[in-house]
């Protein structure tokens, strides 16, 4: 049996019989998800529903069949506008209960939510695993990292408020400066990190006193169902509203009202631009965008090849390459490219394929139904222009599973050189002069991160100084990544707008406001009384522990 035949046989036996799935990982019967949250009320939808299928197929007498996980509401423009009205009324032009609430009380509400969220860990993790094909280990990590992010954000907000507790005295003017909310936030997360990435915008937006309308992505919907009750019970009515459905029917009408003050969107620049253009007063719209990227790895002739291979395997194929921070093109110096390619494909061959709950599994089925055809289109274009798949069985498709493919040599006339694949296809480019790679980065539409592999201090230093003006993070001898969450996460060009991190996000979803008074006796006495009797949350000098 040839290697290719062996790979196909393994794929043929990849999907499980439902009865053989370990009980702790079994999904069970489909869920009828009818709930959505508007104005502090969990409502039930009686209209059109959307079937939610898992990328995990089940082996049946009729062959592999996608597991039906349940149904989700396809709400209409009417429900979306009701949710917007609830958020708009709760904010009430900045005079509502939530935006004027004391910082300490907003923090208590968020802490209450965290406690309730933790109770749903097992269910959310299992749903993440089944709904988007993420490994059990990574699903657990996503949940735990999200909880940690919320706690860290609360701590950062306390520090921010402590710094704001004091008064400024300058040139005879007493000044009190605090950060204030911006208004109504429309929050839209991605399918690949439907919990963590979504909450990196939703949580700081809420903490800073904004009201939120949240619309999940079309994939990764059911995992939010267990959290609806926690949101409802933790925040005043209208502060957080959650609707489900197609973006075309729900999001467009929201933007056209002009009542959205902040667009927090994680997705493609094309979609973001369409949404922004629908706002009648775009100058009043603040955009917080985490968009696509084509992060390159650059392997120099003096790089530690074994280290570079290990990091590039992780960077290119963690969660099947379905990450905005994934390494999506590898530039390897022509003097070491043969060695790199050999060791890379050898390491790739050792990765375990399988179901998300299996121990040490690394390559899993893809949740996007149209993705295999898109990836094959990119590869066919590259092959027609001189490239080859250099690993055995690469690009083999079996239902929702796509065997990772390494494509070499990729050149600038190929789609894979320019377009983001967002999947398990690894294009490798051989280069002779570093100026070729620098020019690629200058001309690229994207500017998120780069991974730079090398040991020559002088060359590395020079490249660092060039690349920090092309991307927002240069990773030395390591893969591209977002963590730690305390570091800034942003992008240039079409890769992002606004900065996210534990601290930066709080600033991104707020604006500095100031109360100023001349330093005269009457003003001093009035301010002293306001502070003493705690008559104003803004003017407060309370220190939050």
Short mmCIF file of C-alpha atoms in Angstrom, two decimals:
data_model
loop_
_atom_site.label_atom_id
_atom_site.label_comp_id
_atom_site.label_asym_id
_atom_site.label_seq_id
_atom_site.Cartn_x
_atom_site.Cartn_y
_atom_site.Cartn_z
CA UNK A 1 0.00 0.00 0.00
CA UNK A 2 1.45 3.39 -0.99
CA UNK A 3 1.68 6.33 1.40
CA UNK A 4 -1.14 8.04 -0.48
CA UNK A 5 -3.32 4.91 -0.26
CA UNK A 6 -2.56 4.70 3.46
CA UNK A 7 -3.58 8.34 3.96
CA UNK A 8 -6.84 7.73 2.11
CA UNK A 9 -7.53 4.62 4.17
CA UNK A 10 -6.93 6.61 7.34
CA UNK A 11 -9.33 9.27 6.12
CA UNK A 12 -11.94 6.65 5.27
CA UNK A 13 -11.82 5.45 8.89
CA UNK A 14 -11.47 8.92 10.41
CA UNK A 15 -15.07 9.59 11.40
CA UNK A 16 -16.56 7.68 14.35
CA UNK A 17 -19.70 5.63 14.79
CA UNK A 18 -21.82 7.65 17.22
CA UNK A 19 -22.22 4.81 19.70
CA UNK A 20 -18.43 4.49 19.99
CA UNK A 21 -17.85 8.09 21.09
CA UNK A 22 -16.84 8.23 24.80
CA UNK A 23 -19.84 9.25 26.89
CA UNK A 24 -18.15 12.37 28.33
CA UNK A 25 -17.66 13.76 24.82
CA UNK A 26 -20.91 12.63 23.21
CA UNK A 27 -23.14 15.50 22.12
CA UNK A 28 -26.50 13.79 22.41
CA UNK A 29 -29.75 14.90 20.81
CA UNK A 30 -30.07 18.12 18.77
CA UNK A 31 -30.88 21.26 20.74
CA UNK A 32 -33.80 23.50 19.86
CA UNK A 33 -32.27 26.90 20.56
CA UNK A 34 -35.09 29.44 20.44
CA UNK A 35 -33.82 31.94 23.02
CA UNK A 36 -32.49 35.46 22.48
CA UNK A 37 -31.98 38.36 24.90
CA UNK A 38 -33.58 41.79 24.54
CA UNK A 39 -34.05 44.41 27.25
CA UNK A 40 -33.29 42.05 30.12
CA UNK A 41 -35.79 39.47 28.90
CA UNK A 42 -35.04 36.05 27.40
CA UNK A 43 -37.51 35.70 24.58
CA UNK A 44 -38.44 32.64 22.52
CA UNK A 45 -38.55 32.67 18.76
CA UNK A 46 -41.33 30.92 16.87
CA UNK A 47 -40.22 31.82 13.36
CA UNK A 48 -37.74 30.46 10.84
CA UNK A 49 -34.82 28.47 12.24
CA UNK A 50 -31.37 27.57 10.98
CA UNK A 51 -29.99 24.05 11.22
CA UNK A 52 -26.58 23.90 12.90
CA UNK A 53 -24.38 21.03 11.74
CA UNK A 54 -21.07 19.96 13.21
CA UNK A 55 -17.98 19.63 11.04
CA UNK A 56 -17.69 16.25 12.78
CA UNK A 57 -19.29 13.58 10.65
CA UNK A 58 -20.69 10.30 11.98
CA UNK A 59 -20.03 7.01 10.23
CA UNK A 60 -23.37 5.48 9.22
CA UNK A 61 -24.59 2.72 6.91
CA UNK A 62 -25.01 5.43 4.27
CA UNK A 63 -21.50 6.80 4.76
CA UNK A 64 -20.31 9.82 6.76
CA UNK A 65 -23.08 12.26 7.73
CA UNK A 66 -22.65 15.59 9.50
CA UNK A 67 -23.94 15.54 13.06
CA UNK A 68 -26.97 17.81 13.53
CA UNK A 69 -26.34 19.81 16.69
CA UNK A 70 -29.57 21.77 16.77
CA UNK A 71 -31.36 24.80 15.42
CA UNK A 72 -30.88 28.51 16.01
CA UNK A 73 -33.22 31.50 15.48
CA UNK A 74 -33.14 33.41 12.22
CA UNK A 75 -34.38 36.68 13.64
CA UNK A 76 -35.53 39.48 11.37
CA UNK A 77 -34.96 43.19 11.07
CA UNK A 78 -37.82 43.74 13.51
CA UNK A 79 -36.13 41.90 16.39
CA UNK A 80 -32.75 43.45 15.61
CA UNK A 81 -34.23 46.95 15.80
CA UNK A 82 -36.01 46.10 19.05
CA UNK A 83 -32.65 45.07 20.51
CA UNK A 84 -31.08 48.29 19.29
CA UNK A 85 -33.89 50.33 20.82
CA UNK A 86 -33.32 48.56 24.14
CA UNK A 87 -29.59 49.34 24.08
CA UNK A 88 -30.26 52.91 22.94
CA UNK A 89 -32.78 53.49 25.73
CA UNK A 90 -30.49 51.92 28.35
CA UNK A 91 -27.72 54.29 27.31
CA UNK A 92 -30.19 57.17 26.98
CA UNK A 93 -27.65 59.56 25.48
CA UNK A 94 -25.28 58.89 28.35
CA UNK A 95 -27.82 59.59 31.10
CA UNK A 96 -28.96 55.99 31.68
CA UNK A 97 -28.37 53.92 34.79
CA UNK A 98 -25.42 51.96 33.38
CA UNK A 99 -23.32 54.78 31.86
CA UNK A 100 -23.71 56.93 34.99
CA UNK A 101 -23.24 54.07 37.44
CA UNK A 102 -20.30 54.08 39.84
CA UNK A 103 -17.31 52.17 38.53
CA UNK A 104 -17.36 49.87 41.55
CA UNK A 105 -20.95 48.85 40.82
CA UNK A 106 -20.21 48.08 37.16
CA UNK A 107 -17.32 45.92 38.32
CA UNK A 108 -19.59 44.05 40.76
CA UNK A 109 -21.99 43.29 37.89
CA UNK A 110 -19.14 41.92 35.78
CA UNK A 111 -17.84 39.83 38.67
CA UNK A 112 -21.31 38.36 39.11
CA UNK A 113 -21.30 37.44 35.43
CA UNK A 114 -17.93 35.69 35.70
CA UNK A 115 -19.19 33.49 38.53
CA UNK A 116 -22.25 32.48 36.49
CA UNK A 117 -20.14 31.97 33.36
CA UNK A 118 -17.79 29.54 35.10
CA UNK A 119 -20.75 27.32 35.96
CA UNK A 120 -21.31 26.73 32.24
CA UNK A 121 -17.72 25.73 31.42
CA UNK A 122 -18.33 22.05 30.62
CA UNK A 123 -21.27 22.77 28.32
CA UNK A 124 -19.59 25.67 26.51
CA UNK A 125 -16.38 23.67 25.99
CA UNK A 126 -18.25 20.68 24.58
CA UNK A 127 -20.29 22.89 22.27
CA UNK A 128 -17.16 24.72 21.08
CA UNK A 129 -15.57 21.39 20.26
CA UNK A 130 -18.52 20.05 18.30
CA UNK A 131 -19.64 23.27 16.66
CA UNK A 132 -16.35 24.52 15.20
CA UNK A 133 -14.14 21.42 15.32
CA UNK A 134 -11.68 22.88 17.82
CA UNK A 135 -9.71 20.34 19.86
CA UNK A 136 -10.79 19.64 23.42
CA UNK A 137 -7.54 21.07 24.73
CA UNK A 138 -7.90 24.29 22.72
CA UNK A 139 -11.61 24.59 23.58
CA UNK A 140 -10.79 24.38 27.28
CA UNK A 141 -7.98 26.85 26.78
CA UNK A 142 -10.31 29.28 25.00
CA UNK A 143 -12.83 29.20 27.84
CA UNK A 144 -10.25 29.51 30.60
CA UNK A 145 -8.34 32.21 28.78
CA UNK A 146 -11.57 34.18 28.36
CA UNK A 147 -12.33 33.99 32.07
CA UNK A 148 -8.77 35.08 32.82
CA UNK A 149 -9.14 37.94 30.34
CA UNK A 150 -12.28 39.18 32.10
CA UNK A 151 -10.59 39.07 35.50
CA UNK A 152 -7.50 40.84 34.15
CA UNK A 153 -9.70 43.49 32.52
CA UNK A 154 -11.51 44.11 35.81
CA UNK A 155 -8.14 44.54 37.55
CA UNK A 156 -6.95 46.89 34.81
CA UNK A 157 -10.13 48.93 35.16
CA UNK A 158 -9.57 49.24 38.90
CA UNK A 159 -6.05 50.55 38.25
CA UNK A 160 -7.36 52.97 35.65
CA UNK A 161 -9.97 54.27 38.07
CA UNK A 162 -7.43 54.60 40.88
CA UNK A 163 -5.33 56.83 38.66
CA UNK A 164 -8.46 58.89 37.97
CA UNK A 165 -9.38 59.29 41.62
CA UNK A 166 -7.15 62.33 42.11
CA UNK A 167 -7.71 65.92 40.99
CA UNK A 168 -5.36 67.93 38.77
CA UNK A 169 -4.32 71.50 39.58
CA UNK A 170 -2.84 73.55 36.75
CA UNK A 171 -2.67 77.30 36.11
CA UNK A 172 -5.46 78.09 38.56
CA UNK A 173 -7.79 75.40 37.18
CA UNK A 174 -9.02 72.39 39.11
CA UNK A 175 -9.46 69.43 36.78
CA UNK A 176 -11.12 66.07 37.21
CA UNK A 177 -10.41 63.65 34.34
CA UNK A 178 -12.04 60.27 33.84
CA UNK A 179 -12.76 57.97 30.94
CA UNK A 180 -16.42 57.88 29.86
CA UNK A 181 -18.41 55.59 27.57
CA UNK A 182 -19.01 56.21 23.87
CA UNK A 183 -22.57 54.95 23.48
CA UNK A 184 -24.16 51.92 21.83
CA UNK A 185 -21.71 49.25 20.66
CA UNK A 186 -22.51 46.72 17.95
CA UNK A 187 -20.31 43.71 18.70
CA UNK A 188 -19.72 41.00 16.09
CA UNK A 189 -17.28 38.18 16.73
CA UNK A 190 -15.63 35.54 14.49
CA UNK A 191 -16.30 31.81 14.16
CA UNK A 192 -12.74 30.68 14.93
CA UNK A 193 -12.62 32.17 18.43
CA UNK A 194 -16.34 32.77 19.00
CA UNK A 195 -15.96 33.15 22.75
CA UNK A 196 -12.52 34.64 23.37
CA UNK A 197 -12.25 37.07 20.45
CA UNK A 198 -15.83 38.21 20.92
CA UNK A 199 -15.35 38.87 24.62
CA UNK A 200 -12.15 40.88 24.05
CA UNK A 201 -14.42 43.58 22.65
CA UNK A 202 -17.70 42.91 24.46
CA UNK A 203 -16.29 42.86 28.01
CA UNK A 204 -14.31 46.15 27.93
CA UNK A 205 -17.18 47.82 26.09
CA UNK A 206 -19.56 46.89 28.90
CA UNK A 207 -17.18 47.74 31.73
CA UNK A 208 -16.60 51.24 30.41
CA UNK A 209 -20.36 51.97 30.59
CA UNK A 210 -21.41 51.39 26.99
CA UNK A 211 -24.50 49.38 26.16
CA UNK A 212 -24.06 46.49 23.74
CA UNK A 213 -25.89 44.72 20.97
CA UNK A 214 -24.17 41.42 20.24
CA UNK A 215 -24.68 39.40 17.04
CA UNK A 216 -22.72 36.11 16.93
CA UNK A 217 -21.12 34.83 13.73
CA UNK A 218 -23.07 32.39 11.56
CA UNK A 219 -20.81 29.55 12.79
CA UNK A 220 -20.29 29.24 16.54
CA UNK A 221 -23.81 30.12 17.67
CA UNK A 222 -25.01 27.45 20.06
CA UNK A 223 -22.15 27.92 22.52
CA UNK A 224 -23.59 31.32 23.51
CA UNK A 225 -26.93 29.82 24.55
CA UNK A 226 -25.74 28.67 28.01
CA UNK A 227 -24.56 32.22 28.79
CA UNK A 228 -27.83 34.04 28.06
CA UNK A 229 -29.13 33.55 31.58
CA UNK A 230 -25.84 34.78 33.06
CA UNK A 231 -26.00 37.96 30.99
CA UNK A 232 -29.65 38.50 31.90
CA UNK A 233 -29.09 38.14 35.63
CA UNK A 234 -25.87 40.17 35.85
CA UNK A 235 -26.63 43.43 34.06
CA UNK A 236 -29.48 45.97 34.07
CA UNK A 237 -32.06 45.52 31.35
CA UNK A 238 -31.05 46.75 27.92
CA UNK A 239 -27.34 46.90 28.76
CA UNK A 240 -26.55 43.70 26.85
CA UNK A 241 -28.78 42.41 24.06
CA UNK A 242 -28.06 39.27 22.05
CA UNK A 243 -29.68 38.46 18.72
CA UNK A 244 -29.14 35.64 16.24
CA UNK A 245 -29.67 35.43 12.52
CA UNK A 246 -28.25 36.38 9.14
CA UNK A 247 -26.17 39.53 9.06
CA UNK A 248 -27.83 40.75 5.89
CA UNK A 249 -31.26 40.81 7.54
CA UNK A 250 -30.16 42.14 10.91
CA UNK A 251 -26.94 44.12 10.81
CA UNK A 252 -27.52 46.34 7.78
CA UNK A 253 -30.72 47.85 9.20
CA UNK A 254 -28.95 48.49 12.52
CA UNK A 255 -26.17 50.49 10.90
CA UNK A 256 -28.59 52.51 8.77
CA UNK A 257 -30.34 53.89 11.86
CA UNK A 258 -27.26 55.90 12.83
CA UNK A 259 -27.80 54.85 16.47
CA UNK A 260 -24.65 52.70 16.55
CA UNK A 261 -21.76 54.63 18.08
CA UNK A 262 -19.11 51.92 17.97
CA UNK A 263 -18.66 49.04 15.54
CA UNK A 264 -16.63 46.25 17.16
CA UNK A 265 -16.12 43.78 14.33
CA UNK A 266 -13.80 40.82 13.80
CA UNK A 267 -13.83 39.51 10.26
CA UNK A 268 -12.84 40.66 6.77
CA UNK A 269 -12.03 44.19 5.68
CA UNK A 270 -14.56 43.87 2.86
CA UNK A 271 -17.40 43.20 5.30
CA UNK A 272 -16.19 45.91 7.67
CA UNK A 273 -16.13 48.50 4.89
CA UNK A 274 -19.66 47.60 3.81
CA UNK A 275 -20.93 47.99 7.37
CA UNK A 276 -19.19 51.33 7.91
CA UNK A 277 -20.54 52.74 4.66
CA UNK A 278 -24.12 51.97 5.74
CA UNK A 279 -23.86 54.36 8.71
CA UNK A 280 -25.46 57.71 7.79
CA UNK A 281 -22.87 59.67 9.80
CA UNK A 282 -19.61 57.68 9.53
CA UNK A 283 -17.64 60.49 11.18
CA UNK A 284 -19.56 59.71 14.39
CA UNK A 285 -18.80 56.00 14.19
CA UNK A 286 -15.78 54.63 16.02
CA UNK A 287 -14.54 51.38 14.53
CA UNK A 288 -12.70 48.69 16.46
CA UNK A 289 -11.68 46.15 13.85
CA UNK A 290 -9.60 42.96 13.89
CA UNK A 291 -9.38 41.92 10.27
CA UNK A 292 -7.58 39.52 7.96
CA UNK A 293 -3.82 39.05 7.76
CA UNK A 294 -1.19 37.28 5.69
CA UNK A 295 1.48 36.97 8.37
CA UNK A 296 4.82 35.86 6.91
CA UNK A 297 7.58 33.83 8.49
CA UNK A 298 11.07 34.72 7.27
CA UNK A 299 13.70 32.03 7.67
CA UNK A 300 17.17 33.51 7.13
CA UNK A 301 20.26 31.57 6.07
CA UNK A 302 21.64 31.68 9.61
CA UNK A 303 18.41 30.52 11.29
CA UNK A 304 18.19 27.54 13.61
CA UNK A 305 16.28 25.34 11.14
CA UNK A 306 14.93 22.88 13.71
CA UNK A 307 13.56 25.74 15.81
CA UNK A 308 12.12 27.46 12.75
CA UNK A 309 10.40 24.28 11.57
CA UNK A 310 8.85 23.64 14.98
CA UNK A 311 7.53 27.20 15.32
CA UNK A 312 6.29 27.35 11.72
CA UNK A 313 4.40 24.06 12.07
CA UNK A 314 2.62 25.44 15.12
CA UNK A 315 2.15 28.87 13.59
CA UNK A 316 0.81 27.63 10.26
CA UNK A 317 -1.36 24.71 11.38
CA UNK A 318 -2.64 25.29 14.93
CA UNK A 319 -6.43 24.97 14.66
CA UNK A 320 -5.91 24.05 11.00
CA UNK A 321 -4.46 27.48 10.22
CA UNK A 322 -7.84 29.11 10.92
CA UNK A 323 -6.44 32.02 12.92
CA UNK A 324 -5.86 35.61 11.87
CA UNK A 325 -2.45 35.36 13.57
CA UNK A 326 -1.50 32.16 11.71
CA UNK A 327 1.63 32.06 9.58
CA UNK A 328 0.14 32.12 6.10
CA UNK A 329 3.26 32.32 3.94
CA UNK A 330 6.82 31.13 4.63
CA UNK A 331 9.81 32.87 3.05
CA UNK A 332 12.89 30.63 3.28
CA UNK A 333 16.38 31.57 2.11
CA UNK A 334 17.35 29.51 -0.94
CA UNK A 335 20.49 28.20 0.76
CA UNK A 336 18.43 26.39 3.41
CA UNK A 337 15.09 25.88 1.69
CA UNK A 338 15.68 22.22 0.78
CA UNK A 339 16.61 21.34 4.35
CA UNK A 340 13.68 23.35 5.69
CA UNK A 341 11.17 21.73 3.30
CA UNK A 342 12.38 18.23 4.16
CA UNK A 343 12.18 18.78 7.90
CA UNK A 344 8.87 20.69 7.66
CA UNK A 345 7.08 17.97 5.69
CA UNK A 346 8.59 15.34 7.98
CA UNK A 347 7.22 17.18 11.04
CA UNK A 348 3.87 17.65 9.32
CA UNK A 349 3.63 13.92 8.72
CA UNK A 350 3.82 13.34 12.48
CA UNK A 351 0.82 15.53 13.30
CA UNK A 352 -2.16 13.54 14.52
CA UNK A 353 -5.41 13.77 12.56
CA UNK A 354 -8.71 12.99 14.17
CA UNK A 355 -11.74 14.06 16.12
CA UNK A 356 -11.55 17.09 18.46
CA UNK A 357 -11.81 15.06 21.68
CA UNK A 358 -9.01 12.60 20.82
CA UNK A 359 -5.79 12.82 22.84
CA UNK A 360 -3.00 14.87 21.21
CA UNK A 361 -5.03 15.46 18.03
CA UNK A 362 -3.88 18.50 16.04
CA UNK A 363 -5.68 18.42 12.67
CA UNK A 364 -9.49 18.33 12.79
CA UNK A 365 -12.44 18.76 10.39
CA UNK A 366 -13.16 22.24 8.97
CA UNK A 367 -16.37 24.06 10.00
CA UNK A 368 -16.77 26.14 6.82
CA UNK A 369 -18.55 24.02 4.15
CA UNK A 370 -17.10 26.02 1.26
CA UNK A 371 -13.50 26.03 2.52
CA UNK A 372 -12.11 22.86 0.82
CA UNK A 373 -13.19 24.08 -2.62
CA UNK A 374 -11.64 27.50 -1.98
CA UNK A 375 -8.35 25.98 -0.84
CA UNK A 376 -8.24 23.68 -3.87
CA UNK A 377 -8.81 26.64 -6.15
CA UNK A 378 -5.76 28.39 -4.69
CA UNK A 379 -3.65 25.24 -5.02
CA UNK A 380 -4.76 24.54 -8.60
CA UNK A 381 -3.81 28.08 -9.55
CA UNK A 382 -0.36 27.61 -7.98
CA UNK A 383 0.19 24.23 -9.68
CA UNK A 384 -0.79 25.67 -13.07
CA UNK A 385 2.01 28.22 -12.60
CA UNK A 386 4.75 25.84 -11.56
CA UNK A 387 4.23 24.90 -7.92
CA UNK A 388 3.74 21.42 -6.45
CA UNK A 389 2.29 19.85 -3.33
CA UNK A 390 5.44 18.52 -1.67
CA UNK A 391 3.91 16.42 1.12
CA UNK A 392 2.28 13.06 0.50
CA UNK A 393 -1.50 13.20 0.50
CA UNK A 394 -1.67 16.97 0.87
CA UNK A 395 -5.01 18.54 -0.13
CA UNK A 396 -6.80 15.20 0.06
CA UNK A 397 -10.44 15.90 0.94
CA UNK A 398 -12.82 13.59 2.75
CA UNK A 399 -16.14 15.21 3.63
CA UNK A 400 -15.24 18.05 6.07
CA UNK A 401 -11.63 16.95 6.53
CA UNK A 402 -8.84 18.56 4.53
CA UNK A 403 -5.36 17.05 4.68
CA UNK A 404 -2.79 19.85 5.14
CA UNK A 405 -0.90 20.75 1.97
CA UNK A 406 2.57 22.28 1.61
CA UNK A 407 2.91 24.12 -1.69
CA UNK A 408 6.34 24.95 -3.19
CA UNK A 409 7.75 26.94 -4.91
CA UNK A 410 5.21 29.74 -4.61
CA UNK A 411 5.85 32.86 -6.67
CA UNK A 412 4.35 36.34 -6.86
CA UNK A 413 2.12 35.51 -9.87
CA UNK A 414 0.13 32.99 -7.79
CA UNK A 415 -2.97 33.71 -5.73
CA UNK A 416 -1.43 31.92 -2.74
CA UNK A 417 1.30 34.56 -2.65
CA UNK A 418 -1.20 37.34 -2.02
CA UNK A 419 -4.53 35.96 -0.75
CA UNK A 420 -5.24 34.83 2.79
CA UNK A 421 -6.09 31.10 2.71
CA UNK A 422 -7.30 30.79 6.34
CA UNK A 423 -6.89 27.05 6.30
CA UNK A 424 -4.37 24.16 6.28
CA UNK A 425 -2.41 25.16 3.18
CA UNK A 426 1.20 26.28 3.65
CA UNK A 427 2.82 28.22 0.78
CA UNK A 428 6.64 28.32 0.81
CA UNK A 429 8.62 30.93 -1.11
CA UNK A 430 12.34 30.67 -1.77
CA UNK A 431 14.25 33.97 -1.70
CA UNK A 432 17.83 35.01 -2.35
CA UNK A 433 17.90 38.64 -1.21
CA UNK A 434 16.05 39.93 1.84
CA UNK A 435 14.97 42.96 -0.19
CA UNK A 436 12.51 40.65 -1.98
CA UNK A 437 10.75 39.91 1.31
CA UNK A 438 10.84 43.52 2.44
CA UNK A 439 9.20 44.53 -0.82
CA UNK A 440 6.51 41.87 -0.30
CA UNK A 441 5.68 43.34 3.08
CA UNK A 442 5.67 46.90 1.76
CA UNK A 443 3.28 46.00 -1.09
CA UNK A 444 1.06 43.69 0.97
CA UNK A 445 -2.45 44.81 1.87
CA UNK A 446 -1.90 43.45 5.35
CA UNK A 447 0.22 44.51 8.29
CA UNK A 448 -0.45 42.52 11.43
CA UNK A 449 2.64 40.49 12.40
CA UNK A 450 5.79 38.79 11.13
CA UNK A 451 7.95 35.96 12.46
CA UNK A 452 11.68 36.45 11.94
CA UNK A 453 14.03 33.48 12.30
CA UNK A 454 17.77 34.06 12.50
CA UNK A 455 20.85 34.25 14.74
CA UNK A 456 22.96 37.00 13.15
CA UNK A 457 22.57 39.93 15.55
CA UNK A 458 23.47 42.65 13.05
CA UNK A 459 21.08 41.51 10.32
CA UNK A 460 18.28 40.81 12.78
CA UNK A 461 18.62 44.28 14.31
CA UNK A 462 18.41 45.95 10.91
CA UNK A 463 15.34 43.95 9.92
CA UNK A 464 13.59 44.68 13.20
CA UNK A 465 13.93 48.42 12.55
CA UNK A 466 12.40 47.99 9.09
CA UNK A 467 9.61 45.58 9.97
CA UNK A 468 8.20 47.50 12.95
CA UNK A 469 7.10 50.10 10.41
CA UNK A 470 5.31 47.47 8.31
CA UNK A 471 3.56 45.38 10.96
CA UNK A 472 2.49 45.83 14.58
CA UNK A 473 4.38 42.92 16.12
CA UNK A 474 7.72 41.36 15.18
CA UNK A 475 8.19 37.89 16.67
CA UNK A 476 11.80 36.81 17.09
CA UNK A 477 12.38 33.08 16.51
CA UNK A 478 8.77 32.32 17.41
CA UNK A 479 5.37 32.01 15.74
CA UNK A 480 2.93 34.88 15.43
CA UNK A 481 0.33 35.03 18.18
CA UNK A 482 -1.95 37.32 20.12
CA UNK A 483 -1.00 36.43 23.68
CA UNK A 484 -0.18 37.54 26.30
CA UNK A 485 -3.39 39.58 26.33
CA UNK A 486 -1.71 42.44 28.18
CA UNK A 487 0.30 43.21 25.03
CA UNK A 488 -1.26 45.43 22.34
CA UNK A 489 -3.06 43.60 19.54
CA UNK A 490 -3.65 45.64 16.40
CA UNK A 491 -2.87 45.86 12.70
CA UNK A 492 -1.88 48.21 9.92
CA UNK A 493 -3.46 48.62 6.49
CA UNK A 494 -6.37 46.16 6.01
CA UNK A 495 -5.49 44.11 9.11
CA UNK A 496 -7.13 46.21 11.79
CA UNK A 497 -8.29 49.47 13.29
CA UNK A 498 -7.97 50.35 16.96
CA UNK A 499 -5.87 48.57 19.57
CA UNK A 500 -6.98 45.69 21.75
CA UNK A 501 -5.35 44.32 24.88
CA UNK A 502 -6.39 44.21 28.51
CA UNK A 503 -5.57 47.89 29.03
CA UNK A 504 -5.81 49.27 25.50
CA UNK A 505 -9.33 47.95 25.00
CA UNK A 506 -10.62 49.93 27.97
CA UNK A 507 -9.25 53.08 26.35
CA UNK A 508 -10.53 52.06 22.91
CA UNK A 509 -14.13 51.80 24.16
CA UNK A 510 -14.07 55.09 26.04
CA UNK A 511 -13.15 58.74 25.74
CA UNK A 512 -11.52 61.08 28.22
CA UNK A 513 -13.85 63.67 29.70
CA UNK A 514 -13.03 66.47 32.11
CA UNK A 515 -14.73 68.71 34.64
CA UNK A 516 -12.86 72.00 35.13
CA UNK A 517 -13.38 74.75 37.69
CA UNK A 518 -11.48 77.89 38.54
CA UNK A 519 -9.60 77.55 41.77
CA UNK A 520 -11.72 79.98 43.79
CA UNK A 521 -13.21 79.56 47.25
CA UNK A 522 -16.82 79.05 46.12
CA UNK A 523 -15.83 76.30 43.67
CA UNK A 524 -13.59 74.60 46.19
CA UNK A 525 -16.33 74.53 48.77
CA UNK A 526 -18.89 73.20 46.31
CA UNK A 527 -16.58 70.46 45.07
CA UNK A 528 -15.63 69.56 48.62
CA UNK A 529 -19.30 69.06 49.47
CA UNK A 530 -20.01 67.01 46.36
CA UNK A 531 -17.09 64.72 47.17
CA UNK A 532 -17.88 64.45 50.89
CA UNK A 533 -21.53 63.57 50.33
CA UNK A 534 -20.74 61.37 47.31
CA UNK A 535 -23.23 63.18 45.14
CA UNK A 536 -21.40 62.49 41.86
CA UNK A 537 -19.89 59.27 40.57
CA UNK A 538 -17.69 61.18 38.15
CA UNK A 539 -16.27 63.50 40.81
CA UNK A 540 -15.71 60.67 43.30
CA UNK A 541 -12.32 60.17 44.94
CA UNK A 542 -13.16 56.69 46.23
CA UNK A 543 -10.28 54.23 45.93
CA UNK A 544 -11.33 50.79 44.68
CA UNK A 545 -9.45 47.90 46.24
#
